[in-house]
mmCIF file of N, CA and C in Angstrom:
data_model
loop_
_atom_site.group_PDB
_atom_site.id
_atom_site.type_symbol
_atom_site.label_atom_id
_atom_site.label_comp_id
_atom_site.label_asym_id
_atom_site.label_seq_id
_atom_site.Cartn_x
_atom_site.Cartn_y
_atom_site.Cartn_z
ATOM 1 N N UNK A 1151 -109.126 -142.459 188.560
ATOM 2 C CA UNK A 1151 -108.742 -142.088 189.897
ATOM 3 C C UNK A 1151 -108.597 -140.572 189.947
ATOM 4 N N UNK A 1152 -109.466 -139.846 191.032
ATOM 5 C CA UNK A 1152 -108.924 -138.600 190.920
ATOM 6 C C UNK A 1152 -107.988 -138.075 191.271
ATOM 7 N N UNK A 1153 -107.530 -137.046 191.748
ATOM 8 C CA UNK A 1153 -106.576 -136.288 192.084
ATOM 9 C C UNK A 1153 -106.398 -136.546 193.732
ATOM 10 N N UNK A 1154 -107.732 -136.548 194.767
ATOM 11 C CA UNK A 1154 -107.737 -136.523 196.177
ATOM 12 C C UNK A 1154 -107.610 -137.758 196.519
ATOM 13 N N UNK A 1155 -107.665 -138.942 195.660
ATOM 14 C CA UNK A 1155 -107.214 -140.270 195.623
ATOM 15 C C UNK A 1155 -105.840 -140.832 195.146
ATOM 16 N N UNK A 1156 -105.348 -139.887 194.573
ATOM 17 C CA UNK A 1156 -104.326 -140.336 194.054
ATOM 18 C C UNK A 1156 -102.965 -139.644 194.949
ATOM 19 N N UNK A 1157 -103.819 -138.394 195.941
ATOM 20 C CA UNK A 1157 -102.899 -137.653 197.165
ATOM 21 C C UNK A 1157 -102.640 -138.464 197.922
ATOM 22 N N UNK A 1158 -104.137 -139.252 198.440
ATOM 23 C CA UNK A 1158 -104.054 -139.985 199.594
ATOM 24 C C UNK A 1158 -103.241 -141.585 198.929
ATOM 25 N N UNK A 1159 -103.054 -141.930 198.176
ATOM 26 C CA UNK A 1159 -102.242 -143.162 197.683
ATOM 27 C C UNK A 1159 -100.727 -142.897 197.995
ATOM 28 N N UNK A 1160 -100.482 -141.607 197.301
ATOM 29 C CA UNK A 1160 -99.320 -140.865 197.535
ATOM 30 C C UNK A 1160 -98.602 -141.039 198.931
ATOM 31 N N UNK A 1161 -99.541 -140.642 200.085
ATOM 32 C CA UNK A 1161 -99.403 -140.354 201.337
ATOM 33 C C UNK A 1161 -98.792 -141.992 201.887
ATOM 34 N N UNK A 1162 -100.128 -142.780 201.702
ATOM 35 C CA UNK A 1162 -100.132 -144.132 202.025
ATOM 36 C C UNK A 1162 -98.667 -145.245 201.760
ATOM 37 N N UNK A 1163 -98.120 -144.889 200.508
ATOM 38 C CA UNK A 1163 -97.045 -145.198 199.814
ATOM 39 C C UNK A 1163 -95.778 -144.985 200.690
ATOM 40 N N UNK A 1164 -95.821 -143.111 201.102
ATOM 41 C CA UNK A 1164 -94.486 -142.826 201.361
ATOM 42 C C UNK A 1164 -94.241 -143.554 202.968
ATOM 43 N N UNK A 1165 -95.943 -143.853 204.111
ATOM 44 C CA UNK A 1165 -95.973 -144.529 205.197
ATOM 45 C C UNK A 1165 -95.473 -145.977 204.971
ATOM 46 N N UNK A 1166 -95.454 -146.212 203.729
ATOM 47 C CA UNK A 1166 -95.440 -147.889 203.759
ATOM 48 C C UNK A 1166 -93.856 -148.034 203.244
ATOM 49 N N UNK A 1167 -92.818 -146.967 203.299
ATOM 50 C CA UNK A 1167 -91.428 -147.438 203.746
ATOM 51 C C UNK A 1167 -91.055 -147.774 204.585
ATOM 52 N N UNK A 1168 -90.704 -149.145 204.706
ATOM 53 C CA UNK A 1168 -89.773 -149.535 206.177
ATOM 54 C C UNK A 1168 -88.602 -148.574 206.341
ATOM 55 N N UNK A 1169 -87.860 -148.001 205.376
ATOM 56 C CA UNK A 1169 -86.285 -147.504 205.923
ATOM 57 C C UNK A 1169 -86.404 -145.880 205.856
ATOM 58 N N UNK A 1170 -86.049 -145.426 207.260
ATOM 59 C CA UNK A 1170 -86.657 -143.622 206.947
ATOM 60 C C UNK A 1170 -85.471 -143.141 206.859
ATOM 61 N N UNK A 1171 -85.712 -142.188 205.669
ATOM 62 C CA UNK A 1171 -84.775 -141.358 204.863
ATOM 63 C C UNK A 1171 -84.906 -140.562 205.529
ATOM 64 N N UNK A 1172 -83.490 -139.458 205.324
ATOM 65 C CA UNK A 1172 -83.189 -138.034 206.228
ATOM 66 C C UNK A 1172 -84.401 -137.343 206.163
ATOM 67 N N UNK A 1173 -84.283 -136.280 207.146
ATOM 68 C CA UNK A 1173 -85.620 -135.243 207.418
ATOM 69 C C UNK A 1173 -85.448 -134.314 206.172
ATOM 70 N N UNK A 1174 -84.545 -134.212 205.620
ATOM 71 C CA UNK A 1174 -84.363 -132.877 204.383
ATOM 72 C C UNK A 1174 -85.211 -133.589 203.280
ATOM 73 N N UNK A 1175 -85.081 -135.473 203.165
ATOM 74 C CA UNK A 1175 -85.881 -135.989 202.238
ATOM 75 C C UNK A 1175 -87.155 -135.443 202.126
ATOM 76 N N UNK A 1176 -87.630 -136.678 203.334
ATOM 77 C CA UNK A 1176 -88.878 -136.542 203.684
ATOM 78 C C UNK A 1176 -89.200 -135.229 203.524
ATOM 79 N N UNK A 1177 -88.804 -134.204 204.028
ATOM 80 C CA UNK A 1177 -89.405 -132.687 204.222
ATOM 81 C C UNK A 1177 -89.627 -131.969 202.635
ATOM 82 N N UNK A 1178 -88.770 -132.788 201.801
ATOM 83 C CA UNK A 1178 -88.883 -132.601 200.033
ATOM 84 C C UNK A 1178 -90.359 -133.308 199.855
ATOM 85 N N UNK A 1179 -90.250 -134.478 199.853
ATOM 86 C CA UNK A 1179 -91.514 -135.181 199.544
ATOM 87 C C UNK A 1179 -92.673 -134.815 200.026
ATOM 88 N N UNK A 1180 -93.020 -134.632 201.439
ATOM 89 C CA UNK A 1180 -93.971 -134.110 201.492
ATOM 90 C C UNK A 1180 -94.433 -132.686 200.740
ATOM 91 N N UNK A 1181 -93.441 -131.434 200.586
ATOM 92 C CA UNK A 1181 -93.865 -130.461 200.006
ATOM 93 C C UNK A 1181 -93.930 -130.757 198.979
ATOM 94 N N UNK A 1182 -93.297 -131.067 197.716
ATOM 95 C CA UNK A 1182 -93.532 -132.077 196.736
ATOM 96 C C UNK A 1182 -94.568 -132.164 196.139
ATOM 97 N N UNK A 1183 -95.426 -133.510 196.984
ATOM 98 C CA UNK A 1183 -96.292 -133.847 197.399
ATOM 99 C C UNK A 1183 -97.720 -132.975 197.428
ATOM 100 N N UNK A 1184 -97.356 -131.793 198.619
ATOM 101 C CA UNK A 1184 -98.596 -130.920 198.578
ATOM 102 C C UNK A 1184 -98.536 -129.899 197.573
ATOM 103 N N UNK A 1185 -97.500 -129.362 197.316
ATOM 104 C CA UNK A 1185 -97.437 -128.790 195.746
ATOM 105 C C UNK A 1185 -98.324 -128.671 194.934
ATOM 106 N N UNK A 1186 -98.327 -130.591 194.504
ATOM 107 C CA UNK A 1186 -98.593 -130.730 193.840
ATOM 108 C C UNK A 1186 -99.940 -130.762 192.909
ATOM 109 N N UNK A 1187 -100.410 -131.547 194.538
ATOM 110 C CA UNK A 1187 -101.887 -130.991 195.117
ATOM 111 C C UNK A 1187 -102.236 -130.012 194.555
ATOM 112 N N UNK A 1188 -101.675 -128.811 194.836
ATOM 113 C CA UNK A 1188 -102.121 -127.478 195.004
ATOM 114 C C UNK A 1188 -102.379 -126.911 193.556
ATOM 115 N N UNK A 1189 -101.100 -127.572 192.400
ATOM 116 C CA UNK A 1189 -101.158 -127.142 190.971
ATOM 117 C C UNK A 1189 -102.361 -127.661 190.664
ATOM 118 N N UNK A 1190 -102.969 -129.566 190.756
ATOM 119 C CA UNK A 1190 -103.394 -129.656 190.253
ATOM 120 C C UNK A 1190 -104.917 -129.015 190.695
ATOM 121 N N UNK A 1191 -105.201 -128.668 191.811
ATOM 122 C CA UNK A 1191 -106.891 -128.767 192.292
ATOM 123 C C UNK A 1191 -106.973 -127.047 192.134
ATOM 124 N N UNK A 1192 -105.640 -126.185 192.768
ATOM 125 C CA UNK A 1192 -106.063 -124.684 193.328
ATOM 126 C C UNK A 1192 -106.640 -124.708 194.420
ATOM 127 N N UNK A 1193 -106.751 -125.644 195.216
ATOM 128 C CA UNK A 1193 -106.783 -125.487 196.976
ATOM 129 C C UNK A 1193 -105.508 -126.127 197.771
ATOM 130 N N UNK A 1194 -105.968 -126.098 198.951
ATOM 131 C CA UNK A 1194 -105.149 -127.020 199.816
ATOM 132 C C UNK A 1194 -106.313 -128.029 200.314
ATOM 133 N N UNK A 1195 -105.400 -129.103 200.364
ATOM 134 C CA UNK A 1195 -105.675 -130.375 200.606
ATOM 135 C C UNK A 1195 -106.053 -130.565 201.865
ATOM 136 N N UNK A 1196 -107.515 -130.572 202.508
ATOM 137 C CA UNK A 1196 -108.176 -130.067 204.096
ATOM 138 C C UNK A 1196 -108.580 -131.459 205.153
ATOM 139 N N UNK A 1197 -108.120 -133.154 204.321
ATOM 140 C CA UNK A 1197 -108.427 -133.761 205.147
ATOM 141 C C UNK A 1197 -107.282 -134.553 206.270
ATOM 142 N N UNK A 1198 -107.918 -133.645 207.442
ATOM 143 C CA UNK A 1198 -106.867 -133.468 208.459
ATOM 144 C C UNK A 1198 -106.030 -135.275 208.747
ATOM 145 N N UNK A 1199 -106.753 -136.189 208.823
ATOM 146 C CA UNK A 1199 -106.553 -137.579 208.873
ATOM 147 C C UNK A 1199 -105.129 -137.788 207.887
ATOM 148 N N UNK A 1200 -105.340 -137.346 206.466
ATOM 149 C CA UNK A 1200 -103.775 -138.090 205.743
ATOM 150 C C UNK A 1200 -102.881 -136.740 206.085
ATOM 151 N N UNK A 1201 -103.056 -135.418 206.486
ATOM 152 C CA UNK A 1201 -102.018 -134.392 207.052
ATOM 153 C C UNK A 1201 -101.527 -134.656 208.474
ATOM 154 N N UNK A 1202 -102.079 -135.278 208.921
ATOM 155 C CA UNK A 1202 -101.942 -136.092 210.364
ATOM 156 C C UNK A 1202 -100.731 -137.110 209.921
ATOM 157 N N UNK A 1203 -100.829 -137.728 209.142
ATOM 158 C CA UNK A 1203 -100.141 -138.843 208.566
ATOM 159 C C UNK A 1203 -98.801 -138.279 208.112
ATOM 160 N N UNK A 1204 -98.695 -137.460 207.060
ATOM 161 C CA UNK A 1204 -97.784 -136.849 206.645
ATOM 162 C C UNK A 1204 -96.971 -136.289 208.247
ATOM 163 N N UNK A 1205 -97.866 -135.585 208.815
ATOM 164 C CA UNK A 1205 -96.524 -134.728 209.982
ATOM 165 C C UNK A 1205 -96.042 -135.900 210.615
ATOM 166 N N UNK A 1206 -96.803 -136.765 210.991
ATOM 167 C CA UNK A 1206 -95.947 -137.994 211.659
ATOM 168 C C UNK A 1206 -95.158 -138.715 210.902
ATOM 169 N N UNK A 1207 -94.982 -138.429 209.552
ATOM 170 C CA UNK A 1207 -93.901 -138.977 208.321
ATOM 171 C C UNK A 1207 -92.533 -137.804 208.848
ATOM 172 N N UNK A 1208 -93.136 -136.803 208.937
ATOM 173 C CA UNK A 1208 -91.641 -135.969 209.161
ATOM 174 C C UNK A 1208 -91.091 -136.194 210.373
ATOM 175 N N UNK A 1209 -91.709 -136.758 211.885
ATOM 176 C CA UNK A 1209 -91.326 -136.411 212.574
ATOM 177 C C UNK A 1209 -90.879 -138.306 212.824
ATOM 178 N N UNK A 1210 -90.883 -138.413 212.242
ATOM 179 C CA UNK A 1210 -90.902 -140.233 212.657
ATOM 180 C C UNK A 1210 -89.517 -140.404 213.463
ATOM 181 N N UNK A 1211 -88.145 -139.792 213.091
ATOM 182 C CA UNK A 1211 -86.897 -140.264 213.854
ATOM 183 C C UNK A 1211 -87.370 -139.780 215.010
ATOM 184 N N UNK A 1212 -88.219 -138.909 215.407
ATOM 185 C CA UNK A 1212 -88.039 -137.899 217.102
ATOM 186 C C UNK A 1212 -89.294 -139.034 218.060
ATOM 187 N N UNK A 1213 -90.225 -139.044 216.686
ATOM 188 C CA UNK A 1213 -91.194 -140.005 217.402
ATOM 189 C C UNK A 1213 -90.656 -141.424 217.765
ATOM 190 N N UNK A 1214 -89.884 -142.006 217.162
ATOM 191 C CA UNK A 1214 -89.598 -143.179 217.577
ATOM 192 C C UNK A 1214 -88.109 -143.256 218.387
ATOM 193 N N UNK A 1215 -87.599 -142.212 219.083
ATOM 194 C CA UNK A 1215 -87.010 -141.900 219.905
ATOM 195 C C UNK A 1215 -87.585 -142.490 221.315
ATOM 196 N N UNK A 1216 -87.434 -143.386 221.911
ATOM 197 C CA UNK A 1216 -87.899 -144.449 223.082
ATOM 198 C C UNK A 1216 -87.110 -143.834 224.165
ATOM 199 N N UNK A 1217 -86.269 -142.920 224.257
ATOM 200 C CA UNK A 1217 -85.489 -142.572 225.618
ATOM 201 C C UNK A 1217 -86.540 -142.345 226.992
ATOM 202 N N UNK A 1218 -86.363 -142.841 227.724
ATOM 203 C CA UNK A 1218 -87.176 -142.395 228.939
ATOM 204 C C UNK A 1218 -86.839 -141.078 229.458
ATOM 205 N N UNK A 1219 -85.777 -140.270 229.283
ATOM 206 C CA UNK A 1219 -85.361 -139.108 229.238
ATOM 207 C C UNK A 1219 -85.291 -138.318 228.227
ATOM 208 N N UNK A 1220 -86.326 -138.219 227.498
ATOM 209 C CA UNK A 1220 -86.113 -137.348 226.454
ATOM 210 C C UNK A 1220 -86.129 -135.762 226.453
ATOM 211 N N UNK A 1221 -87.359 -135.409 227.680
ATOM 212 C CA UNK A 1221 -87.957 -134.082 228.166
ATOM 213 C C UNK A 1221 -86.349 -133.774 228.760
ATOM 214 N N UNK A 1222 -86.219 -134.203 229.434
ATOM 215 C CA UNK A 1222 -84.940 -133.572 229.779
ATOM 216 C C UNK A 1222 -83.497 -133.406 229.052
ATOM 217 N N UNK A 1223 -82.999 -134.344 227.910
ATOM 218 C CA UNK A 1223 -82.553 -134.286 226.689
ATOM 219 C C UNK A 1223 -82.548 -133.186 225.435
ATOM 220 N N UNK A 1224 -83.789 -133.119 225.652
ATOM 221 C CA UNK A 1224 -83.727 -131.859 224.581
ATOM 222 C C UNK A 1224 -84.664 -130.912 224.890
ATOM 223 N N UNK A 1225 -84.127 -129.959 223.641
ATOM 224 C CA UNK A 1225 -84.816 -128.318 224.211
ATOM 225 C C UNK A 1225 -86.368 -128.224 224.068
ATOM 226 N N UNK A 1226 -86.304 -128.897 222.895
ATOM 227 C CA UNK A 1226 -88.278 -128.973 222.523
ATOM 228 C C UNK A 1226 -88.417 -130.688 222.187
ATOM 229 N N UNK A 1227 -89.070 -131.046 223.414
ATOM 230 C CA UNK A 1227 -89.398 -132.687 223.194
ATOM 231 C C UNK A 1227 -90.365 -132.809 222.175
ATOM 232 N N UNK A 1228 -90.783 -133.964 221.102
ATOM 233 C CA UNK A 1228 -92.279 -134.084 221.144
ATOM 234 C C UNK A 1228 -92.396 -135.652 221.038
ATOM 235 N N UNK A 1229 -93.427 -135.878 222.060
ATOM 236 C CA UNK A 1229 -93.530 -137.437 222.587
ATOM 237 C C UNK A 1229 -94.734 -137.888 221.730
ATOM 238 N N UNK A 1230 -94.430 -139.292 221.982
ATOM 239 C CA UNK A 1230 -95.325 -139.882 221.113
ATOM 240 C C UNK A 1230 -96.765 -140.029 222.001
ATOM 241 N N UNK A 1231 -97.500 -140.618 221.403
ATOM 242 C CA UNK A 1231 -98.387 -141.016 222.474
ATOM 243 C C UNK A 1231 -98.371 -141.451 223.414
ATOM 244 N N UNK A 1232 -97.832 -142.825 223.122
ATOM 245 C CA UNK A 1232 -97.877 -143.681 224.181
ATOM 246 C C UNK A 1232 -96.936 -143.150 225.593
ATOM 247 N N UNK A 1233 -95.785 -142.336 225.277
ATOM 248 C CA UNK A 1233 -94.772 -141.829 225.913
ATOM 249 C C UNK A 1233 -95.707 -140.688 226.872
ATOM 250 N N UNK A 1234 -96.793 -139.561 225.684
ATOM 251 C CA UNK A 1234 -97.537 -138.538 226.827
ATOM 252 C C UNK A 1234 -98.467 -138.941 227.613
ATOM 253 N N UNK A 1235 -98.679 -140.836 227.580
ATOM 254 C CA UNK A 1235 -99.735 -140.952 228.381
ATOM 255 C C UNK A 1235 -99.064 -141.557 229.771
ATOM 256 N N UNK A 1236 -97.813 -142.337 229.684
ATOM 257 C CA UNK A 1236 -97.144 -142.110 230.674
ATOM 258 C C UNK A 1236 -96.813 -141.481 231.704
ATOM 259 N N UNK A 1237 -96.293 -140.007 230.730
ATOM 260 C CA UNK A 1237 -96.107 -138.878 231.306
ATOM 261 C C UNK A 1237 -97.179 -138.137 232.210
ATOM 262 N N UNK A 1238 -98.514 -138.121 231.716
ATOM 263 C CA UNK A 1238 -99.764 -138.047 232.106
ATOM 264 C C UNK A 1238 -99.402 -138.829 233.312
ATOM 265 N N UNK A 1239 -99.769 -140.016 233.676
ATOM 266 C CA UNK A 1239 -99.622 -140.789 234.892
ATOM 267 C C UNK A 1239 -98.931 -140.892 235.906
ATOM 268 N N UNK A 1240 -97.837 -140.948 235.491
ATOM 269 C CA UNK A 1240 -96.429 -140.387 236.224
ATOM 270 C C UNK A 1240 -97.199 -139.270 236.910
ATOM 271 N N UNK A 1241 -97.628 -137.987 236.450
ATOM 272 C CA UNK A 1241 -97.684 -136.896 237.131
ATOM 273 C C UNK A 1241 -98.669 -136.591 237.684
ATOM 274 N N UNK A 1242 -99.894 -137.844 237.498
ATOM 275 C CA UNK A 1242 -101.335 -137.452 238.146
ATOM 276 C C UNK A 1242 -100.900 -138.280 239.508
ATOM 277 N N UNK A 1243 -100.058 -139.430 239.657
ATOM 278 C CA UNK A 1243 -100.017 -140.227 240.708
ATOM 279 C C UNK A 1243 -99.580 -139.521 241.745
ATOM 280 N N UNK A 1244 -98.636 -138.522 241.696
ATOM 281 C CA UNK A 1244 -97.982 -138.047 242.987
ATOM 282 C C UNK A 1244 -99.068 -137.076 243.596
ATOM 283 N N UNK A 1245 -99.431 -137.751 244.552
ATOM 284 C CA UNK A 1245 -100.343 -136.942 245.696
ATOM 285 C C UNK A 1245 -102.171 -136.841 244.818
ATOM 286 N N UNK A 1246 -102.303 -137.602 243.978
ATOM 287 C CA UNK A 1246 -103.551 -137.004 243.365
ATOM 288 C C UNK A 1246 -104.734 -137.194 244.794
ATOM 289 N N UNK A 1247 -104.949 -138.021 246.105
ATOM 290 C CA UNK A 1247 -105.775 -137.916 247.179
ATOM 291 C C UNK A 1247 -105.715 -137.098 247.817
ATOM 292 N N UNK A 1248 -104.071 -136.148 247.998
ATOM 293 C CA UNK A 1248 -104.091 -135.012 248.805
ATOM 294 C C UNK A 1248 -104.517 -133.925 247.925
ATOM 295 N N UNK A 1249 -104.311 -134.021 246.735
ATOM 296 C CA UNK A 1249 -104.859 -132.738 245.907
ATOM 297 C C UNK A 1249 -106.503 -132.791 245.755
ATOM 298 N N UNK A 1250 -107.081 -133.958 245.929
ATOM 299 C CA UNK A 1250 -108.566 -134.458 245.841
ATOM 300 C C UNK A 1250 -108.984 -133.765 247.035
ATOM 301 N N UNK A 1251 -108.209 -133.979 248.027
ATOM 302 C CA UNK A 1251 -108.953 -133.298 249.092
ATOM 303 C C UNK A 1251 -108.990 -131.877 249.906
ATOM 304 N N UNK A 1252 -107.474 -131.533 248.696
ATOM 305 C CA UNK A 1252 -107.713 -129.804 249.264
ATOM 306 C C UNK A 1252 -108.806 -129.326 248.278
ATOM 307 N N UNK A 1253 -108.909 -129.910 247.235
ATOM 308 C CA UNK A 1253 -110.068 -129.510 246.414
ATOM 309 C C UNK A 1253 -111.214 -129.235 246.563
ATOM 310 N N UNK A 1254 -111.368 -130.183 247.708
ATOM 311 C CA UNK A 1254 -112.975 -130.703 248.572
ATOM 312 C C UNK A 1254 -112.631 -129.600 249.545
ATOM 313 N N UNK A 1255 -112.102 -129.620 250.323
ATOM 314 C CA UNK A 1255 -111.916 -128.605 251.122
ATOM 315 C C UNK A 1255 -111.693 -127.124 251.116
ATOM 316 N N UNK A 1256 -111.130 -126.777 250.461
ATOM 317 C CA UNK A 1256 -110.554 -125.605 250.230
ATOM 318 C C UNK A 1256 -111.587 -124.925 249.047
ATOM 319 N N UNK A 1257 -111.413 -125.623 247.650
ATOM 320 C CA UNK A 1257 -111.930 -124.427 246.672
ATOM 321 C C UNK A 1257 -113.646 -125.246 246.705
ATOM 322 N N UNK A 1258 -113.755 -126.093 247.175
ATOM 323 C CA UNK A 1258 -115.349 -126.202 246.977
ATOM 324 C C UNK A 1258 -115.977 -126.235 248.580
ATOM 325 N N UNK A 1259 -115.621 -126.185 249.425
ATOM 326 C CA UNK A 1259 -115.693 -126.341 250.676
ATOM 327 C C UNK A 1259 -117.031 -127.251 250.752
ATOM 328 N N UNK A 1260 -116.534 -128.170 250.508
ATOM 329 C CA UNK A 1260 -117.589 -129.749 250.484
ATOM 330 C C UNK A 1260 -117.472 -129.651 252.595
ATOM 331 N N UNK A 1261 -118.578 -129.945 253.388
ATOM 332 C CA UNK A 1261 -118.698 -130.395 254.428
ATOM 333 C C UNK A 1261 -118.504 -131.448 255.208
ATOM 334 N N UNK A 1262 -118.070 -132.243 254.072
ATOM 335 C CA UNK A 1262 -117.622 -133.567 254.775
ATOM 336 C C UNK A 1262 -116.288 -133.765 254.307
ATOM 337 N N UNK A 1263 -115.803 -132.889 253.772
ATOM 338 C CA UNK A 1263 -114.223 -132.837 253.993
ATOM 339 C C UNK A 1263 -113.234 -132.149 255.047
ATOM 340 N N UNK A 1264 -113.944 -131.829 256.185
ATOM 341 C CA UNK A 1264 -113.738 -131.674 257.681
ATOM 342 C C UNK A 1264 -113.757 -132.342 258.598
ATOM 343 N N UNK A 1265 -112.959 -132.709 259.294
ATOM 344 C CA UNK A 1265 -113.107 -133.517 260.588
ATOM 345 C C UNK A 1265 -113.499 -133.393 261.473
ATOM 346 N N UNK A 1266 -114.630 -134.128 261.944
ATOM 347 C CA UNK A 1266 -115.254 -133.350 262.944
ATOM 348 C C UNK A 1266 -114.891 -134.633 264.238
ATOM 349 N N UNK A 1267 -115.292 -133.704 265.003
ATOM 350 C CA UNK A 1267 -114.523 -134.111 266.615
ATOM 351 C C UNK A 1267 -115.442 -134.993 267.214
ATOM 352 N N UNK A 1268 -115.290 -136.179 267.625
ATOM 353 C CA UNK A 1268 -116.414 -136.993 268.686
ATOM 354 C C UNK A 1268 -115.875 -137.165 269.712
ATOM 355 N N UNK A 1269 -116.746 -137.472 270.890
ATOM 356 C CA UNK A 1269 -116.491 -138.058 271.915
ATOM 357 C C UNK A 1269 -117.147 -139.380 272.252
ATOM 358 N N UNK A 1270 -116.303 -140.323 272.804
ATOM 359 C CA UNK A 1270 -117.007 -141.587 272.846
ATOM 360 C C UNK A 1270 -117.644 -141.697 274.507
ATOM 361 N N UNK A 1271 -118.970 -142.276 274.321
ATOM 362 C CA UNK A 1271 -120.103 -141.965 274.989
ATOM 363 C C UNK A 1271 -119.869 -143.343 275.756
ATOM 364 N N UNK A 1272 -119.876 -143.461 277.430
ATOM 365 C CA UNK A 1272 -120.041 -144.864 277.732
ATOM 366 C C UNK A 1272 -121.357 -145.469 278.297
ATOM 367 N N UNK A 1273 -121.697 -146.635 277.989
ATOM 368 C CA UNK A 1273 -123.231 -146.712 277.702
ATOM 369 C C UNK A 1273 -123.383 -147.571 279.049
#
């Protein structure tokens, strides 16, 4: 087993605790961890997928923070996914047809985003 296999086992291992230890832990282990990396190869370790993994190992108590008020709770939020796609929605819904149509109107001046005036004709 090499060394970039035996990082990513490493990685895989510390995800596959059910019970999360303090952030001072975790924040040991991972450096630790990449350290170690580093003695044995003389680079840093570049595949973004298990460093992806690792930051969401450190941040796991904030990420799994479910408050529906969190943005407003604290000074620097950081939401999980599922929470920024919410957030996303939440904020595209309010008015997104009136903003569609000053869009049309205003910065692209589309022609059929004007109302034009009829008169009804009696036959």
């Amino acid at each position: 087993m090499g060394v970039r296999d035996q990082f990513e086992k490493e990685v895989q291992d510390l995800l596959e605790l059910k019970e999360l230890l303090p952030v001072e832990t975790r924040i040991k282990q991972v450096t630790d961890l990449t350290e170690w990396y580093w003695k044995e190869t003389g680079k840093v370790y570049k595949n973004s997928y298990f460093l992806d993994l690792l930051g969401t190992y450190l941040l796991a108590d904030e990420l799994r923070n479910k408050s529906t008020h969190k943005v407003k709770q604290t000074d620097f939020p950081i939401l999980s996914h599922t929470q920024l796609k919410l957030r996303n929605r939440r904020e595209r819904r309010v008015g997104d047809e009136n903003i569609d149509f000053i869009i049309l109107k205003e910065v692209k001046q589309h022609p059929n985003a004007f109302k034009t005036k009829t008169q009804n004709k009696d036959e």
